[in-house]
Coordinates of C-alpha atoms and ligand atoms in Angstrom, one line a residue:
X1 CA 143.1 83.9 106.0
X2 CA 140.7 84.5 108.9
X3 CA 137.2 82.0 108.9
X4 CA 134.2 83.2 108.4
X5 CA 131.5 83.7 111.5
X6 CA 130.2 80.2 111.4
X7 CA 127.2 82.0 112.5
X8 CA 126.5 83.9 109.0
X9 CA 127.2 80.2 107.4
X10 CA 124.3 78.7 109.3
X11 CA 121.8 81.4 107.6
X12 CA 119.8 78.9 105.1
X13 CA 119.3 81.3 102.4
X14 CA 119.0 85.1 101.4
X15 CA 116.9 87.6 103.3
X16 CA 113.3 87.3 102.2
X17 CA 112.7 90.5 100.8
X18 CA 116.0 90.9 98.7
X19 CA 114.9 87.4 97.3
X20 CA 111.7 88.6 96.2
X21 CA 113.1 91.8 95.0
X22 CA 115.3 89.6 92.9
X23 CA 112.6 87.5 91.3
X24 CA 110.8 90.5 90.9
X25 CA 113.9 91.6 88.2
X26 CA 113.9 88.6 86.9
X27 CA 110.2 88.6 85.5
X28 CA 110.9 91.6 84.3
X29 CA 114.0 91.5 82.8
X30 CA 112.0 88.0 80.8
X31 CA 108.6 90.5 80.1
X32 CA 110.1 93.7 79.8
X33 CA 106.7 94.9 78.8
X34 CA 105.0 93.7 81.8
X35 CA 103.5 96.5 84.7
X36 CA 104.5 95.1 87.4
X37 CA 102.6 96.3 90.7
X38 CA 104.4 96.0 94.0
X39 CA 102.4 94.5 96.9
X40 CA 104.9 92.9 98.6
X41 CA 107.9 94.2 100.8
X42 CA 105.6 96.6 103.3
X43 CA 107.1 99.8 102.0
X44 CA 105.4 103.3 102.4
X45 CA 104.8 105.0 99.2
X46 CA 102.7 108.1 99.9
X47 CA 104.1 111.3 100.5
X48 CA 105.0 112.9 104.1
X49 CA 102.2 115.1 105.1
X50 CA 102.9 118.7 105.1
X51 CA 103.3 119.4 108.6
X52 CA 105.5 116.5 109.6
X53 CA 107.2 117.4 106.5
X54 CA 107.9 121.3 107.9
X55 CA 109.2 119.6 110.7
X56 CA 112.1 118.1 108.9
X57 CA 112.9 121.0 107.0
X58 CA 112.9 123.3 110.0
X59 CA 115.1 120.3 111.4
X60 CA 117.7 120.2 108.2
X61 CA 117.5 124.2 108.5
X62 CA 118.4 124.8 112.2
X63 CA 121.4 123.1 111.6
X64 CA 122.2 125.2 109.4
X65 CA 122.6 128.2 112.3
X66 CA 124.1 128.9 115.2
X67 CA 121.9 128.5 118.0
X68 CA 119.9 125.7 116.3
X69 CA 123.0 123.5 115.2
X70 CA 123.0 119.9 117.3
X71 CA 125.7 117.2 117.2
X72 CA 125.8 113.4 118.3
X73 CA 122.5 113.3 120.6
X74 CA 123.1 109.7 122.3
X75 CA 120.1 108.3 123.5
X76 CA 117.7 110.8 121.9
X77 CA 116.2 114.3 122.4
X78 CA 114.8 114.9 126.0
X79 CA 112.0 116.5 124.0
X80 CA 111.1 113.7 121.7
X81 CA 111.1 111.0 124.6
X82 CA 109.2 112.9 127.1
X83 CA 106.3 113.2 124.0
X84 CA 106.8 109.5 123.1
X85 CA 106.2 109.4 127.0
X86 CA 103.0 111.7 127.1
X87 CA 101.2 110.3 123.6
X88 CA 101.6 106.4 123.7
X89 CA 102.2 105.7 127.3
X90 CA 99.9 108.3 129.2
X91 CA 102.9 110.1 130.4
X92 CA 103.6 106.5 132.8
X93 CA 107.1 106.2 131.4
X94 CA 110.3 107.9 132.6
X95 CA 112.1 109.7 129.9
X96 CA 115.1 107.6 130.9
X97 CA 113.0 104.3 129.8
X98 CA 112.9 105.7 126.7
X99 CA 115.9 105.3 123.7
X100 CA 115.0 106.8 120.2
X101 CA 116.8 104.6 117.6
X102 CA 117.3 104.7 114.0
X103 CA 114.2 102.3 113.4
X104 CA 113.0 99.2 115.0
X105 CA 114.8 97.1 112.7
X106 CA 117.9 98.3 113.9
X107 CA 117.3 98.0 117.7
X108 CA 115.3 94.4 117.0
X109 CA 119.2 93.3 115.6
X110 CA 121.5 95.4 118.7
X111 CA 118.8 94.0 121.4
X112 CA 120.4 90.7 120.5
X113 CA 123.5 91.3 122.0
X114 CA 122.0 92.0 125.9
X115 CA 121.5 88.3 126.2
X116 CA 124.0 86.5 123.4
X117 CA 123.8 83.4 121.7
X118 CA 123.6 81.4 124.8
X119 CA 119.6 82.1 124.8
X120 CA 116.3 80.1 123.8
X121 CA 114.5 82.0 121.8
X122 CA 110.9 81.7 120.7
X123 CA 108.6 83.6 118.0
X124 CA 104.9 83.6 116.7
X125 CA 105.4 81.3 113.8
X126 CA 104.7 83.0 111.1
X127 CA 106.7 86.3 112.3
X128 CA 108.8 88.9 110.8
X129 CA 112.1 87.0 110.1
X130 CA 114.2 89.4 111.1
X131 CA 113.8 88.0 115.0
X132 CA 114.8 84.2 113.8
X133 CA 117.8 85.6 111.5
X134 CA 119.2 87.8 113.9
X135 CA 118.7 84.6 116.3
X136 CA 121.0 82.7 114.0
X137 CA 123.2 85.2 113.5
X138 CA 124.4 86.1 117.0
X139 CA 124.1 82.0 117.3
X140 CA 121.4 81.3 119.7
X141 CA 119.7 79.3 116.7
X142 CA 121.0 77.0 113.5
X143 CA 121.5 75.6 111.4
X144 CA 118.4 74.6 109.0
X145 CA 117.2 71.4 109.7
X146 CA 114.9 71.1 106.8
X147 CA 111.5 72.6 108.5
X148 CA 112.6 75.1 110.8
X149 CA 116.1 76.4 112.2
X150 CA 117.2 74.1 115.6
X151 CA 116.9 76.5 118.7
X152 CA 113.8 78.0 118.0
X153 CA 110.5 77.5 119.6
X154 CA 108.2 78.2 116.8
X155 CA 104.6 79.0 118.4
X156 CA 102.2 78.3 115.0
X157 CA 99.6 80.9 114.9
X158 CA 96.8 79.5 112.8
X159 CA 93.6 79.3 111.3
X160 CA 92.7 76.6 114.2
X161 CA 94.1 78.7 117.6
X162 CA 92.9 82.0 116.1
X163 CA 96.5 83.2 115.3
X164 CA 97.0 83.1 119.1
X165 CA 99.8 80.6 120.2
X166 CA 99.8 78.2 122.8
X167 CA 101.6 79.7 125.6
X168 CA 102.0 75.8 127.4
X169 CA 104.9 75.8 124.5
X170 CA 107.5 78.6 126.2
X171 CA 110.6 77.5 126.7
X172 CA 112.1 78.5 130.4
X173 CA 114.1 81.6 130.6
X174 CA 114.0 82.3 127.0
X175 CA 113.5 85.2 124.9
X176 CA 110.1 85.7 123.3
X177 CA 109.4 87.9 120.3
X178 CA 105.9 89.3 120.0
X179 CA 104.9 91.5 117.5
X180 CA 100.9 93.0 117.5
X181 CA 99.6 93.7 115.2
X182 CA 101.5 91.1 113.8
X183 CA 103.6 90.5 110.4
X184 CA 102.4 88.9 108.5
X185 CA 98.9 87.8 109.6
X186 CA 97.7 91.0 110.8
X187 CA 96.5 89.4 114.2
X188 CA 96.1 91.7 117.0
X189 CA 96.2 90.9 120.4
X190 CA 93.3 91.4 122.9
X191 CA 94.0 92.6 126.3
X192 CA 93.2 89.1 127.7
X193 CA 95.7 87.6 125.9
X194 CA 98.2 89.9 126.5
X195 CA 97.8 89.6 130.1
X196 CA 98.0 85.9 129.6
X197 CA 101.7 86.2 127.9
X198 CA 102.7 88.7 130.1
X199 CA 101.7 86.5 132.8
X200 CA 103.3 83.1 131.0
X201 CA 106.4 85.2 130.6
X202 CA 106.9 85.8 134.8
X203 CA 105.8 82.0 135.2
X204 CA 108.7 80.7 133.1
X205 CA 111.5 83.2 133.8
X206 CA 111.0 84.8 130.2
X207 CA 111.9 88.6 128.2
X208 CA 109.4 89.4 125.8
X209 CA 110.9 91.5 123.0
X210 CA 106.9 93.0 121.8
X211 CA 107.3 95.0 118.2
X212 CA 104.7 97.4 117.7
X213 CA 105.2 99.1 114.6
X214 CA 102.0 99.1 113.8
X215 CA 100.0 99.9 116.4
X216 CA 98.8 102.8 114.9
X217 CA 96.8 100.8 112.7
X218 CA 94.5 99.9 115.3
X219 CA 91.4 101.1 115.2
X220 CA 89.4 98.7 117.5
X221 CA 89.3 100.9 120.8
X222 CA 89.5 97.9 123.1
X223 CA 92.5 96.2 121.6
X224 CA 96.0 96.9 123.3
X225 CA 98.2 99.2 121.3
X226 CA 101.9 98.7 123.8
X227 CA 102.1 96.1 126.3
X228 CA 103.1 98.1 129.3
X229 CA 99.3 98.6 129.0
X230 CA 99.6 94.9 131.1
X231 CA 101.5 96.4 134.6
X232 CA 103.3 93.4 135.4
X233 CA 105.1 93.8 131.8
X234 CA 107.1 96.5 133.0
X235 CA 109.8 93.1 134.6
X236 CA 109.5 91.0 131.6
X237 CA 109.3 93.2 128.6
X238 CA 110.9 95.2 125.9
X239 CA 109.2 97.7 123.7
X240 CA 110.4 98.6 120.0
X241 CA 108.6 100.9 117.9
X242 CA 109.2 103.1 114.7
X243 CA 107.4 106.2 112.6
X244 CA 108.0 104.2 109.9
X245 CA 104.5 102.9 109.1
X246 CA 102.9 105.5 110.7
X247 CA 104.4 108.8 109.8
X248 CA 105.8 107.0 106.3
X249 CA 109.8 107.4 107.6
X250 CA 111.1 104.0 106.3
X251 CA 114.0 106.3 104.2
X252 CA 113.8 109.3 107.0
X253 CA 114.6 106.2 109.5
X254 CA 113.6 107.1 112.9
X255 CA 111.4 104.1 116.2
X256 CA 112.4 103.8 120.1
X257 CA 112.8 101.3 122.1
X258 CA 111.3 100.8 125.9
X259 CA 113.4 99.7 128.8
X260 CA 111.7 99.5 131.8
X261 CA 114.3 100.3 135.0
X262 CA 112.1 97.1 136.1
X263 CA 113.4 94.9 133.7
X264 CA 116.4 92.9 135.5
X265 CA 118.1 89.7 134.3
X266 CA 118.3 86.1 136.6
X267 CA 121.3 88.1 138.8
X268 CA 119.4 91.0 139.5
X269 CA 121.6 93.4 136.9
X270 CA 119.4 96.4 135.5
X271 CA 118.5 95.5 131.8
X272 CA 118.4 99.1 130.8
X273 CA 121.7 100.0 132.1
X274 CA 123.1 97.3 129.6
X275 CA 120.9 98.9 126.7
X276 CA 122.2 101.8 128.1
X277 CA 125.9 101.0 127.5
X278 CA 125.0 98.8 124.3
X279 CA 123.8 102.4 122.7
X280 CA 126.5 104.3 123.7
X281 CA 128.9 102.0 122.1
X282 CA 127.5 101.0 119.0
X283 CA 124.9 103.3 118.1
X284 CA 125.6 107.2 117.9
X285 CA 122.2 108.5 118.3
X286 CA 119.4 108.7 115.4
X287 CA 119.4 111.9 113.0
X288 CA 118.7 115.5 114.3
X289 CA 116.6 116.2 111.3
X290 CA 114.6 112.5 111.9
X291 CA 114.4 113.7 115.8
X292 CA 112.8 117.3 114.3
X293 CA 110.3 115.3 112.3
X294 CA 109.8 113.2 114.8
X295 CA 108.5 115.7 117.0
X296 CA 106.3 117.5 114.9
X297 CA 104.6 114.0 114.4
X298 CA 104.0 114.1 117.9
X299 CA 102.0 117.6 117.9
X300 CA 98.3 118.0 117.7
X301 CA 98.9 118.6 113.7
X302 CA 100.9 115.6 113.1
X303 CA 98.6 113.3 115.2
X304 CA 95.9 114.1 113.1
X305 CA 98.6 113.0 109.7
X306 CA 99.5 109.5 110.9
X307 CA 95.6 109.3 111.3
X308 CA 95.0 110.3 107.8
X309 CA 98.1 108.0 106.1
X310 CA 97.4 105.2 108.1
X311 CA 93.4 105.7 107.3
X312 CA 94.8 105.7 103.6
X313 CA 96.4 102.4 103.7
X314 CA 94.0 100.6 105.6
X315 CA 91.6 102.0 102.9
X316 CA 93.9 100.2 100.7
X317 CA 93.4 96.8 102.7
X318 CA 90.0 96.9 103.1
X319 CA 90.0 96.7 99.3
X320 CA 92.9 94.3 98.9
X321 CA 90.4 91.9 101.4
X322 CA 87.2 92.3 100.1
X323 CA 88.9 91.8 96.4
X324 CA 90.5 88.3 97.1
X325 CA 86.7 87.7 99.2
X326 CA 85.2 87.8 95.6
X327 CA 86.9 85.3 94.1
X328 CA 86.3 83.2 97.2
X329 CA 90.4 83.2 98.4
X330 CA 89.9 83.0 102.7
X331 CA 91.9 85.6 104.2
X332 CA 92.6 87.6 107.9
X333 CA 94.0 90.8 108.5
X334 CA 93.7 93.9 107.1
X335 CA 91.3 95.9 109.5
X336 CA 93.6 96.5 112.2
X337 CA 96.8 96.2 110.1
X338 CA 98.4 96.9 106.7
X339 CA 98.6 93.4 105.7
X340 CA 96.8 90.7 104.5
X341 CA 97.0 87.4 105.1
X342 CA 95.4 84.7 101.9
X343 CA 95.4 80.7 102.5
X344 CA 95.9 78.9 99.1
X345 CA 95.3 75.1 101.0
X346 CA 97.4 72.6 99.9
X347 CA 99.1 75.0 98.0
X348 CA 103.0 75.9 98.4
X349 CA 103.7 79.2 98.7
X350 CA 106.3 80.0 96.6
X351 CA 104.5 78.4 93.6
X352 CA 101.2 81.1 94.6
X353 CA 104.1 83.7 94.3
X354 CA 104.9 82.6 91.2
X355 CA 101.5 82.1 89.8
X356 CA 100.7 85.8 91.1
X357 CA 103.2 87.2 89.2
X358 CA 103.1 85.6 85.9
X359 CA 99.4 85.2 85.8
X360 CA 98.8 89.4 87.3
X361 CA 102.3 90.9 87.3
X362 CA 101.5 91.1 91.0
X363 CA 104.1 91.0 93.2
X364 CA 103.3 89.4 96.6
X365 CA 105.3 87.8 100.1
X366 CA 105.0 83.9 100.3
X367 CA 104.0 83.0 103.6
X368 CA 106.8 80.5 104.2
X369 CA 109.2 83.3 104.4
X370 CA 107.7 84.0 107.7
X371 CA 107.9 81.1 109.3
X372 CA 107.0 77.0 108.5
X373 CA 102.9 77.6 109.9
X374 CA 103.0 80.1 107.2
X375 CA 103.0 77.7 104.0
X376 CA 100.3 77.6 101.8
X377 CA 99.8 81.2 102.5
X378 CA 100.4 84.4 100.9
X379 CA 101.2 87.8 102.1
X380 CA 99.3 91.5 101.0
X381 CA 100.6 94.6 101.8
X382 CA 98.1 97.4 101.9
X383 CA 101.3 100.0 101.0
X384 CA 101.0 101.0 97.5
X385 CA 99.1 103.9 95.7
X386 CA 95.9 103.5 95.4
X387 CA 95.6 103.2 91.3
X388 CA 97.8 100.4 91.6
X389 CA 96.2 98.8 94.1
X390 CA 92.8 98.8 92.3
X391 CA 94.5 97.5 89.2
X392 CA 96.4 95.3 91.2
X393 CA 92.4 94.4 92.6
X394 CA 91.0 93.6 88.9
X395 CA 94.0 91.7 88.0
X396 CA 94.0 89.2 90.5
X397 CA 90.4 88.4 88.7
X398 CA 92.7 86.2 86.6
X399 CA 93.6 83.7 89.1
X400 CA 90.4 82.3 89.4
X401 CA 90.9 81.5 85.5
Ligands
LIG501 N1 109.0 95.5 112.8 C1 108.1 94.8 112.0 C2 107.1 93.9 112.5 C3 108.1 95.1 110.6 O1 107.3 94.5 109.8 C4 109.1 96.0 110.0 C5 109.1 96.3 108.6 C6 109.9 96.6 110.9 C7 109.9 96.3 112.3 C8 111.0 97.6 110.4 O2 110.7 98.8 111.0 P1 111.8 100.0 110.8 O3 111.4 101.0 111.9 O4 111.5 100.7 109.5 O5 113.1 99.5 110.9 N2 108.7 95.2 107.8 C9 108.5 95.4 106.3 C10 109.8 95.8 105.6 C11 110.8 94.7 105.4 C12 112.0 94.7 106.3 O6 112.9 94.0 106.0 O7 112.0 95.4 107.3 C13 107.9 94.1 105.8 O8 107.6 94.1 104.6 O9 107.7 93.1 106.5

């Protein structure tokens, strides 16, 4: 028989959210009476408001005519790029930066493949794990070793450093995943520091792969929403985004991804060709009917939605924070981001988890998923309706008992 990817073998455990999930069914399958309340995996929940909502309808319907029926569409509608263009990057981007993708998830995994497993890579400890599992699994990291997996520069973002790593720590030439505001602690970057890892970046040869899937939760007008707002990015970084959190398309499934023509490896070769030639041979183009929605996001109308869902779940954060405040639990996040971030010192996190969820039926993300700095802590999301999070609010009353 053919062997397994070693690779896939060097993975320590399951995915962190389909483990939850699975703990989640197993309380319940034990306490089938239980009402359990969902604030963990950061999924939307509210409805798509009405006029992004007309836009995929009118999407689904054109193809059902003539003149309005579309095929493949490669790297994206010219449309929907040059808007992405004009709304987040003051119209500074050329189209051809530009490749609209099935959701950042998905481009965060096929980015991988531009510089193999030969690379050092380095993340914000704690971090969305997708950037250290997809690290593993194209083999530039692994196995476990007990604390962390070998290969990876973990930066600790902490309580101490002000969830802002110690750039002295880069590796040379390596690839560095930044994601503001960040998952899970809800840190945002100022422009000062951005300039400073743009700048660190040059100095050591680095790529920065920056995630900002949430930058539309920003609301503090001086802090940087896409790093090409730092010039010198445009030869060291990489851009992913995503309507997911801010248009509520996590099922419709619809981000982009910034290439700068600028971007060139140690021999000189054009990074964006390669992502170029990556797309066209692995990916066939995100929906039509996404693209359609996706588009009317982008209009005056829509605009004014993603303001009014993303209000909605910071709304739900504030209260998530200034609920665990009472009962005297010390937490970040939450004002420029959907999630919050609650130290339990000394405690591990997967017992909190536990503790949450048989003492409230309150399902939650233990902070050692993300990363080793993030033991002891526990993750919020703010996405959830907003009965449940106010029950979810008066039930976590009982952990203080
Ligand atoms: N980037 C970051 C930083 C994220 O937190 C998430 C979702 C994504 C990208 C995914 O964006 P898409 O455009 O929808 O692909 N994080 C959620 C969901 C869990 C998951 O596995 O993606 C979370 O709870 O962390």
């Amino acid at each position: 028989m053919i062997t397994r990817n070693p690779c896939i073998a060097n993975i320590n455990a399951g995915y962190l959210f389909p483990e939850i999930a699975k703990r989640r069914r197993e309380y319940a399958a034990a306490h089938p009476a239980a009402k359990i309340i969902s604030l963990g995996v950061g999924n939307t929940t509210e409805p798509i408001l009405p006029h992004i909502n007309r836009g995929l309808v009118e999407g689904a319907r054109q193809l059902g005519t003539v003149e309005g029926y579309s095929g493949y569409s490669d790297e994206g509608l010219l449309a929907l790029r040059e808007r992405i263009s004009a709304v987040f990057y003051q119209g500074e981007l050329g189209a051809d930066e530009i490749f609209i993708s099935d959701g950042a998830k998905c481009d965060i995994g096929r980015l991988q493949l531009l510089f193999g497993g030969g690379t050092t890579v380095a993340v914000q400890d704690p971090s969305y794990p997708v950037y250290v599992d997809g690290s593993v699994l194209i083999g530039a990291a692994g196995p476990w070793s007990g604390t962390g997996y070998r290969g990876i520069t973990y930066l600790p973002c902490t309580v101490e450093n002000d969830y802002f790593p110690d750039l002295s720590l880069l590796p040379k030439h390596g690839l560095i995943y930044f994601c503001s505001p960040n998952n899970p602690t809800g840190a945002v970057v100022t422009r000062e520091q951005l300039a400073a890892l743009v700048d660190a970046a040059g100095k050591t040869g680095s790529i920065i792969i920056f995630d900002a899937a949430y930058s539309e939760y920003i609301r503090d007008p001086k802090l940087p929403k896409t790093i090409f707002e730092i010039g010198e990015a445009r030869t060291c970084a990489i851009e992913v985004n995503s309507f997911s959190k801010p248009a509520g398309f996590t099922g419709v499934r619809l981000g982009w991804t910034v290439v700068p023509r600028d971007l060139k490896y140690a021999g000189g070769e054009s990074v964006n060709a390669d992502w170029s030639r990556i797309c066209g041979t692995i990916f066939n183009g995100a929906s039509n009917i996404a693209q359609a929605g996706g588009l009317a996001a982008l209009e005056p109308e829509g605009l004014k939605e993603i303001r009014e869902l993303s209000d909605f779940y910071l709304g739900n954060a504030k209260l998530i924070r200034s609920g665990l405040q009472s009962l005297n639990i010390s937490c970040v996040g939450g004002d420029n981001s959907p999630y919050i971030w609650a130290q339990f010192p000394g405690r591990d996190s997967w017992e909190v988890f536990a503790e949450i969820l048989e003492k409230c039926q309150v399902v939650t993300t233990p902070g050692s998923g993300f990363g080793p700095a993030g033991q002891s802590f526990i993750r919020f999301s703010a996405f959830g309706h907003r009965a449940g999070v106010e029950e979810a609010c008066g039930r976590l009353g009982k952990l203080s008992r």
